[in-house]
PDB file of C-alpha atoms in Angstrom:
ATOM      1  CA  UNK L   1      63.602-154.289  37.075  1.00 54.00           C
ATOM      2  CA  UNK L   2      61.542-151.808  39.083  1.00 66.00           C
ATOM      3  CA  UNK L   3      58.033-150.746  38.306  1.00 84.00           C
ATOM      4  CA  UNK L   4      57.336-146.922  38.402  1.00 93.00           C
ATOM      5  CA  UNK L   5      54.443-145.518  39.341  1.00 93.00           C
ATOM      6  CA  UNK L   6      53.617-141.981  38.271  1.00 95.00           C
ATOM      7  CA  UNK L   7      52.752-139.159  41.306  1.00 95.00           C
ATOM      8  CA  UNK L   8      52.010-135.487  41.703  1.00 94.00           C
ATOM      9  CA  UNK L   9      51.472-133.085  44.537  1.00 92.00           C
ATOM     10  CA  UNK L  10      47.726-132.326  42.973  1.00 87.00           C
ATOM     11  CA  UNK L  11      46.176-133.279  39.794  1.00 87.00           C
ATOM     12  CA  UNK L  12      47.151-130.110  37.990  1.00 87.00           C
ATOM     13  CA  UNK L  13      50.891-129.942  38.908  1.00 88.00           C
ATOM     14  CA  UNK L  14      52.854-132.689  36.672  1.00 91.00           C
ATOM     15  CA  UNK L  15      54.006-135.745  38.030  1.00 92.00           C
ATOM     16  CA  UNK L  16      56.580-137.553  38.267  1.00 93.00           C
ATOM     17  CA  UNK L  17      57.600-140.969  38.780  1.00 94.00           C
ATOM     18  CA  UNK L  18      58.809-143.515  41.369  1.00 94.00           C
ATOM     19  CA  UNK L  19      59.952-146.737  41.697  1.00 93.00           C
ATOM     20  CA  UNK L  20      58.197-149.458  43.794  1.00 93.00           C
ATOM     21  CA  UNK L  21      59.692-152.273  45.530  1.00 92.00           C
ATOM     22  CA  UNK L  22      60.350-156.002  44.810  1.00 90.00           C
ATOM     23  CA  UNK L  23      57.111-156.921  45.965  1.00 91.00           C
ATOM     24  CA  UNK L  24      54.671-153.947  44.462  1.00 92.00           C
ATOM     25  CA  UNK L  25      54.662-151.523  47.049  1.00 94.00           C
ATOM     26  CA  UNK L  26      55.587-148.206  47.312  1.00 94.00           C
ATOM     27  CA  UNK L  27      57.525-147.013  50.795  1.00 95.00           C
ATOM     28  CA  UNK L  28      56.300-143.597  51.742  1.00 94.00           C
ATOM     29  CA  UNK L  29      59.578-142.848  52.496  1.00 94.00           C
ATOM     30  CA  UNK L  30      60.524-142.747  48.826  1.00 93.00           C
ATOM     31  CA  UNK L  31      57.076-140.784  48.478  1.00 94.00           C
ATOM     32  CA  UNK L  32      58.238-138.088  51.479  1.00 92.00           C
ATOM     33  CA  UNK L  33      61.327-138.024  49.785  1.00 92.00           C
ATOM     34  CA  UNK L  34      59.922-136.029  46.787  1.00 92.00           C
ATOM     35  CA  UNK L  35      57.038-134.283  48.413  1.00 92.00           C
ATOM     36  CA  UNK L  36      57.909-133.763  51.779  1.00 91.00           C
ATOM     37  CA  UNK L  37      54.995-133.922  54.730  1.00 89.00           C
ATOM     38  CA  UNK L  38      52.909-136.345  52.161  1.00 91.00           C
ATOM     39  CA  UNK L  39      51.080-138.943  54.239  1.00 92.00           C
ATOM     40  CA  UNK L  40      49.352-140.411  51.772  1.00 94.00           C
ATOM     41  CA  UNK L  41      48.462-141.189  48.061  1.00 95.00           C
ATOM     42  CA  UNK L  42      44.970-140.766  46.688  1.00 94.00           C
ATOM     43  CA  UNK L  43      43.743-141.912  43.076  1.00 94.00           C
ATOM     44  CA  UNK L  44      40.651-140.779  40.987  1.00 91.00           C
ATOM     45  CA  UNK L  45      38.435-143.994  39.982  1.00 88.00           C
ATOM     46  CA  UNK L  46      37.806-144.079  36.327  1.00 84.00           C
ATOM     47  CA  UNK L  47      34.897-146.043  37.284  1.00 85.00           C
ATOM     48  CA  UNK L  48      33.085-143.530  39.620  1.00 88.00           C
ATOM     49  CA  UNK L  49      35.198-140.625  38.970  1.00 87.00           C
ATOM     50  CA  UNK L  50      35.441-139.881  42.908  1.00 91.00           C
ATOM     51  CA  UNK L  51      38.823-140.103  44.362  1.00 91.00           C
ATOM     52  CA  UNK L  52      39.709-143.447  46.426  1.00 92.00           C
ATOM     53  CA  UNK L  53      43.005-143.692  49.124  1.00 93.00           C
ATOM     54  CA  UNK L  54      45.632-145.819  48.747  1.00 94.00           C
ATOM     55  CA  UNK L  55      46.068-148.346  51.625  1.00 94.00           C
ATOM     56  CA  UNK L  56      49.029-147.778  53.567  1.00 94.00           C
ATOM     57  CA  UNK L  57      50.482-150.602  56.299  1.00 93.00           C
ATOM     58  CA  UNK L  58      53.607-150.163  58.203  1.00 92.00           C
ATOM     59  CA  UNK L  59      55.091-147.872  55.761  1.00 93.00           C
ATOM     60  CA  UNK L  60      54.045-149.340  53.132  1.00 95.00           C
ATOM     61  CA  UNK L  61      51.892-147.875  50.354  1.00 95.00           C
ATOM     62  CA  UNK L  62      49.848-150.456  48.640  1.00 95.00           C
ATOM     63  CA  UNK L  63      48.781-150.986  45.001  1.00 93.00           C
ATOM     64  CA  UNK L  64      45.055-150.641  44.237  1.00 92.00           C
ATOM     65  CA  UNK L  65      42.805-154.199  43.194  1.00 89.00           C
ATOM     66  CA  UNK L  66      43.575-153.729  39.252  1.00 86.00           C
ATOM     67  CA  UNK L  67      47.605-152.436  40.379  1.00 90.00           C
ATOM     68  CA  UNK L  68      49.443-149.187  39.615  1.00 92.00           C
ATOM     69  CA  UNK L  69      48.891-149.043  36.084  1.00 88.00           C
ATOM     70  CA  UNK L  70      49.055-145.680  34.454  1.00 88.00           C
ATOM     71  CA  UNK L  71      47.393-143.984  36.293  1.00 90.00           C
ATOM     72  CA  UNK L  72      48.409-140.668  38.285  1.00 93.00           C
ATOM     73  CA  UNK L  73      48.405-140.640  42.218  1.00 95.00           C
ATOM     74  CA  UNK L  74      48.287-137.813  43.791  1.00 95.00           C
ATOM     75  CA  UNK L  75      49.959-136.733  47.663  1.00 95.00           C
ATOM     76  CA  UNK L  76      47.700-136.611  50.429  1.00 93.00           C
ATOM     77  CA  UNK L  77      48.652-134.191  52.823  1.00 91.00           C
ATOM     78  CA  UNK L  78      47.895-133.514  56.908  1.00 87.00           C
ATOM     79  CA  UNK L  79      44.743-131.173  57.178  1.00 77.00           C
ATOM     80  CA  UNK L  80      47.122-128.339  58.463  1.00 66.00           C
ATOM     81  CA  UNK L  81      49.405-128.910  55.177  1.00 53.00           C
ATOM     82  CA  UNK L  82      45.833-129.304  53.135  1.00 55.00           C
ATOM     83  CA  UNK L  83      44.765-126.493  54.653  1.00 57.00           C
ATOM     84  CA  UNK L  84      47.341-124.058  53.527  1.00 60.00           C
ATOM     85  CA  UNK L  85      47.052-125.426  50.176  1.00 61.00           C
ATOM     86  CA  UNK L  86      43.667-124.801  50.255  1.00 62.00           C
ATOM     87  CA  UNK L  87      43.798-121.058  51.254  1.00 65.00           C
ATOM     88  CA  UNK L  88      46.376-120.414  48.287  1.00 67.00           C
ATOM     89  CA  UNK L  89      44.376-122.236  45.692  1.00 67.00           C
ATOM     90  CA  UNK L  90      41.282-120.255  47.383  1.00 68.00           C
ATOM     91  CA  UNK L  91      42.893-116.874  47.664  1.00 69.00           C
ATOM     92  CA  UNK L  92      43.258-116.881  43.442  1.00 65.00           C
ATOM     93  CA  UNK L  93      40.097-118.752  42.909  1.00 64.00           C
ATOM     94  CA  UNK L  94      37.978-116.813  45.118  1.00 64.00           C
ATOM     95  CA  UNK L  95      39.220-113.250  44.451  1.00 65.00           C
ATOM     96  CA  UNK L  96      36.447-112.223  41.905  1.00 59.00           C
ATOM     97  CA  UNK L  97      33.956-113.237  44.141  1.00 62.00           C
ATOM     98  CA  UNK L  98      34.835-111.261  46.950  1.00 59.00           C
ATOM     99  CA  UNK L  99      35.255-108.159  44.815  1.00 57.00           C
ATOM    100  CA  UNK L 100      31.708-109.086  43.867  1.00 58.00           C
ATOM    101  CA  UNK L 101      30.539-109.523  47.527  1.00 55.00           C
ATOM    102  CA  UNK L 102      32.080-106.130  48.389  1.00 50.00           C
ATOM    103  CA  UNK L 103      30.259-104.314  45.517  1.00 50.00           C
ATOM    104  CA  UNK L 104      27.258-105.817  46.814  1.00 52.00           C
ATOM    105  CA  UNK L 105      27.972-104.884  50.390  1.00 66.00           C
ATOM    106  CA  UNK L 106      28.852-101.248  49.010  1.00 75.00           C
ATOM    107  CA  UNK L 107      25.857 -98.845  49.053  1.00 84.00           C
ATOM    108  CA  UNK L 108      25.622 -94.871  48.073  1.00 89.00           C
ATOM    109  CA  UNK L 109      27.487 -92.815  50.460  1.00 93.00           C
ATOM    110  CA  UNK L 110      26.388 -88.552  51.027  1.00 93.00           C
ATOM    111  CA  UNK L 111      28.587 -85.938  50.988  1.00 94.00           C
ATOM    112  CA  UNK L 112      27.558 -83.349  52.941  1.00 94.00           C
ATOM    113  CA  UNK L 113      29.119 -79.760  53.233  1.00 93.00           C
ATOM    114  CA  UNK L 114      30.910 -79.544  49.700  1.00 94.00           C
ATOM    115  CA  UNK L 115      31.980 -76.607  48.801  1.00 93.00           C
ATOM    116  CA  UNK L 116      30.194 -74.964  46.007  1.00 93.00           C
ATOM    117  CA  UNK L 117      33.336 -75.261  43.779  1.00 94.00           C
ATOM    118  CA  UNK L 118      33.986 -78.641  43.969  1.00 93.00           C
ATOM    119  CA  UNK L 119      33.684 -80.560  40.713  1.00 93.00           C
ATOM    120  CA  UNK L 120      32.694 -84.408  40.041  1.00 93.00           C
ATOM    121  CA  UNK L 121      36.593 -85.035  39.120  1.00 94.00           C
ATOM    122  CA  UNK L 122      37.812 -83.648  41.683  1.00 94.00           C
ATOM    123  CA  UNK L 123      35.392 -85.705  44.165  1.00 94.00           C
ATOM    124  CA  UNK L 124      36.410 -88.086  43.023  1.00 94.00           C
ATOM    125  CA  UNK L 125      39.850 -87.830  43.003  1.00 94.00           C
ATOM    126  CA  UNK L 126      39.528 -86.652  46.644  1.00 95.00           C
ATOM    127  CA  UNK L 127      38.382 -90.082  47.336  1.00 94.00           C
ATOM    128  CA  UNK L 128      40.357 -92.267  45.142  1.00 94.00           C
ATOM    129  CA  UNK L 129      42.781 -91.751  47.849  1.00 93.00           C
ATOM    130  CA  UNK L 130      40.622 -94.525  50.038  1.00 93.00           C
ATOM    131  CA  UNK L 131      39.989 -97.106  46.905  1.00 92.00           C
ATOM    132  CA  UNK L 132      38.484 -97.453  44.108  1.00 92.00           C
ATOM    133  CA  UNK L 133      35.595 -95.596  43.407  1.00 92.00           C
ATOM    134  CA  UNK L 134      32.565 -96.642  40.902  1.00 93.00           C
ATOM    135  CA  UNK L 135      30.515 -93.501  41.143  1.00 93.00           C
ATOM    136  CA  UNK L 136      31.268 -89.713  42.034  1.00 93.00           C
ATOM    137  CA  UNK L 137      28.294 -87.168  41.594  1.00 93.00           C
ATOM    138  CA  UNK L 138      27.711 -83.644  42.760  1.00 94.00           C
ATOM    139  CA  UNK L 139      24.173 -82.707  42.833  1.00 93.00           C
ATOM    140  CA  UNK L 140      23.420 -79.260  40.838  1.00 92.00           C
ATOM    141  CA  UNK L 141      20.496 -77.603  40.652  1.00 90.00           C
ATOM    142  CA  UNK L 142      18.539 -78.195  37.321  1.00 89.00           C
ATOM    143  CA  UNK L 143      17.950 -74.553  36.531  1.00 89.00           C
ATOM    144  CA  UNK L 144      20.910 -72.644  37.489  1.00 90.00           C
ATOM    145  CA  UNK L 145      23.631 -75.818  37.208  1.00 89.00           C
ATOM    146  CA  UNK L 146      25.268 -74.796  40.470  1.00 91.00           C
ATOM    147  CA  UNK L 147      26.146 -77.317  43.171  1.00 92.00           C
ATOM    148  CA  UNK L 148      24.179 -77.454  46.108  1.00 93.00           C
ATOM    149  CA  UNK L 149      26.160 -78.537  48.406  1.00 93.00           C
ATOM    150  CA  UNK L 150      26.555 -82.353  48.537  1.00 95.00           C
ATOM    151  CA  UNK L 151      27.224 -85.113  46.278  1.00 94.00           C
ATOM    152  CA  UNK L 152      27.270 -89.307  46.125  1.00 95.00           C
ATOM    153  CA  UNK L 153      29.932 -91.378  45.730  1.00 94.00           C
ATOM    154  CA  UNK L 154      30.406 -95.646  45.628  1.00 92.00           C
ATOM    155  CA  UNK L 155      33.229 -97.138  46.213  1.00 92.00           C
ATOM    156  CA  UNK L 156      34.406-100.940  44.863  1.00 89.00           C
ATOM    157  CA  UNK L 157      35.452-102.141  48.359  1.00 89.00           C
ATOM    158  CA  UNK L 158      33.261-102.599  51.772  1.00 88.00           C
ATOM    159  CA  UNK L 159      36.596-101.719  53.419  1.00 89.00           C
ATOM    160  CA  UNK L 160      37.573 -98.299  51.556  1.00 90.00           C
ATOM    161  CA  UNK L 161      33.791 -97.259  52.507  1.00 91.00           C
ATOM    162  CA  UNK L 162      34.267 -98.286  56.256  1.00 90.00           C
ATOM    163  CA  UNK L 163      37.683 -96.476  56.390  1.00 91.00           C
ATOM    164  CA  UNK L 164      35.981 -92.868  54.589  1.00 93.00           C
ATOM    165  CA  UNK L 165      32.586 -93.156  57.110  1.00 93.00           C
ATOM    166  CA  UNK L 166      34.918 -93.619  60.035  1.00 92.00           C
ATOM    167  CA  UNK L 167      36.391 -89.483  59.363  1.00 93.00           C
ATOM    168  CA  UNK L 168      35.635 -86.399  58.418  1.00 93.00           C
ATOM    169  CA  UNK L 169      37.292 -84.941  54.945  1.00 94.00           C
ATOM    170  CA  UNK L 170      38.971 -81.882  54.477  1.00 94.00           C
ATOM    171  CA  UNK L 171      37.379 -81.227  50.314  1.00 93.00           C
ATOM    172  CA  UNK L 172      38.629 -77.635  48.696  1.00 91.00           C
ATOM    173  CA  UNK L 173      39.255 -76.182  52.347  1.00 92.00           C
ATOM    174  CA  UNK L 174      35.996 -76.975  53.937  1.00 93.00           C
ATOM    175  CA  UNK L 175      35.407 -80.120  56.706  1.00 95.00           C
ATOM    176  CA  UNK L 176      32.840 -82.557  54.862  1.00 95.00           C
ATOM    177  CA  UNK L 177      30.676 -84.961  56.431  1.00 93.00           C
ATOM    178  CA  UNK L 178      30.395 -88.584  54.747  1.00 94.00           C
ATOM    179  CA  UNK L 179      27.655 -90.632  55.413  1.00 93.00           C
ATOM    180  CA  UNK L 180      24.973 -93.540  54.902  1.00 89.00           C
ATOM    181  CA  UNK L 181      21.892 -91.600  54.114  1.00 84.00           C
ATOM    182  CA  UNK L 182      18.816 -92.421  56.011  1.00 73.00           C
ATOM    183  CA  UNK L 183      18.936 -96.290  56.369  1.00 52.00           C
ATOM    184  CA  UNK L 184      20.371 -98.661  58.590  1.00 47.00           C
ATOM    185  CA  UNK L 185      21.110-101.139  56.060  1.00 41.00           C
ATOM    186  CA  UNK L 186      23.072 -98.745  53.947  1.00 40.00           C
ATOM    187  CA  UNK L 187      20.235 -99.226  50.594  1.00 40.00           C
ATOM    188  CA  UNK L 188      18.452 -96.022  50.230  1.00 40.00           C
ATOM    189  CA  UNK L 189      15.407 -96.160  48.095  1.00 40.00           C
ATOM    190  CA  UNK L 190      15.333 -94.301  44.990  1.00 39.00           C
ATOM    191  CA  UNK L 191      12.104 -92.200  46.333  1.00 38.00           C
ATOM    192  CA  UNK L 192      13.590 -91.284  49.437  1.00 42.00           C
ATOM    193  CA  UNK L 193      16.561 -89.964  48.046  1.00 42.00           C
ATOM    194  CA  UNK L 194      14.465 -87.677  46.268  1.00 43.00           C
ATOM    195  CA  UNK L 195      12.898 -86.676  48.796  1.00 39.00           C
ATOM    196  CA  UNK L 196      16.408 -86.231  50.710  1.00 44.00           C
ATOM    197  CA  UNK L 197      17.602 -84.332  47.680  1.00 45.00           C
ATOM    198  CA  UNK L 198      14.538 -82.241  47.796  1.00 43.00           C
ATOM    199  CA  UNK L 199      14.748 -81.133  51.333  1.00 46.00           C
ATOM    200  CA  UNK L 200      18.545 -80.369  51.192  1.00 48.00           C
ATOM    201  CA  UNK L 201      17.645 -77.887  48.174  1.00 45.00           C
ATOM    202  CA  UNK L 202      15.362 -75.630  50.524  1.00 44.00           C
ATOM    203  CA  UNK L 203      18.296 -75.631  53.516  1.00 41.00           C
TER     204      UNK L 203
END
């Protein structure tokens, strides 16, 4: 009768089995058979709980000390095959992160030349067009409520804000300018906005 030894492609996919030979040993052309490109089998130690290899000799996959047992082995792969898997696995895994990152990387972009009409939704719907965008303000002045001129906006993405400060934008008829306001690091204190705001007031 032949012994079956349970195997899957990683240790979250579920596996399935296959039989060894006469004398114990598993041919890794029965292995290839079911996962194709597999080199390999690798184990977790219950011991240690790091992962151990399997020794393989002329074909020949051979059983660990204490034998097959029930535990699950799982394929070992070349480092191109690994390598794919690993950019999949880190493309899902990884995605919140690098929205994160690109937040962080975002910074408070001016818009100059707005046209005195030009509301906060439609600024932001302007720019929408680019990515997403987390903030959309048009400066008024505090006593008569009117714009003066220019506005802020913050978008989700490092790329959307690279592809808006790379043009100029055509906003309710009028060319606008976007930029990073006075710093070369794109973070603009709080003070010297004021100050920016301030001197744009008196133009």
């Amino acid at each position: 009768m032949n012994y079956y030894i349970q195997v899957a492609e990683d240790e979250s996919e579920e596996p399935i089995e296959l039989p060894c030979e006469e004398d114990g040993t598993l041919l890794l052309t029965t292995l290839s058979a079911q996962f194709p490109s597999t080199c390999g089998l690798k184990y977790r130690n219950p011991d240690s709980g790091t992962m151990r290899g399997v020794r393989l000799v002329d074909g020949k996959l051979h059983p660990p000390e204490a034998g097959w047992g029930d535990m699950v082995f799982v394929c070992v792969f070349p480092k191109a095959e690994n390598k794919r898997k690993s950019d999949e696995q880190l493309e899902n895994s990884t995605a919140k992160t690098k929205r994160m990152e690109s937040k962080q990387k975002c910074s408070d972009l001016i818009v100059l030349g707005l046209p005195y009409k030009t509301t906060e939704q439609e600024l932001r719907e302007y720019f929408e067009n680019f990515g997403e965008v987390l903030m959309a303000q048009v400066k008024k002045d505090l006593k008569t409520g009117q714009s003066k001129g220019f506005g802020f906006i913050r978008f989700g993405s490092s790329d959307s804000q690279g592809r808006v400060l790379s043009q100029r934008h055509m906003i309710d008829g009028r060319w606008c300018d976007v930029k990073i306001p006075n710093s070369k690091e794109g973070q603009m204190p709080y003070l010297n906005r004021k100050i920016f705001e301030i001197g744009r007031a008196h133009v």
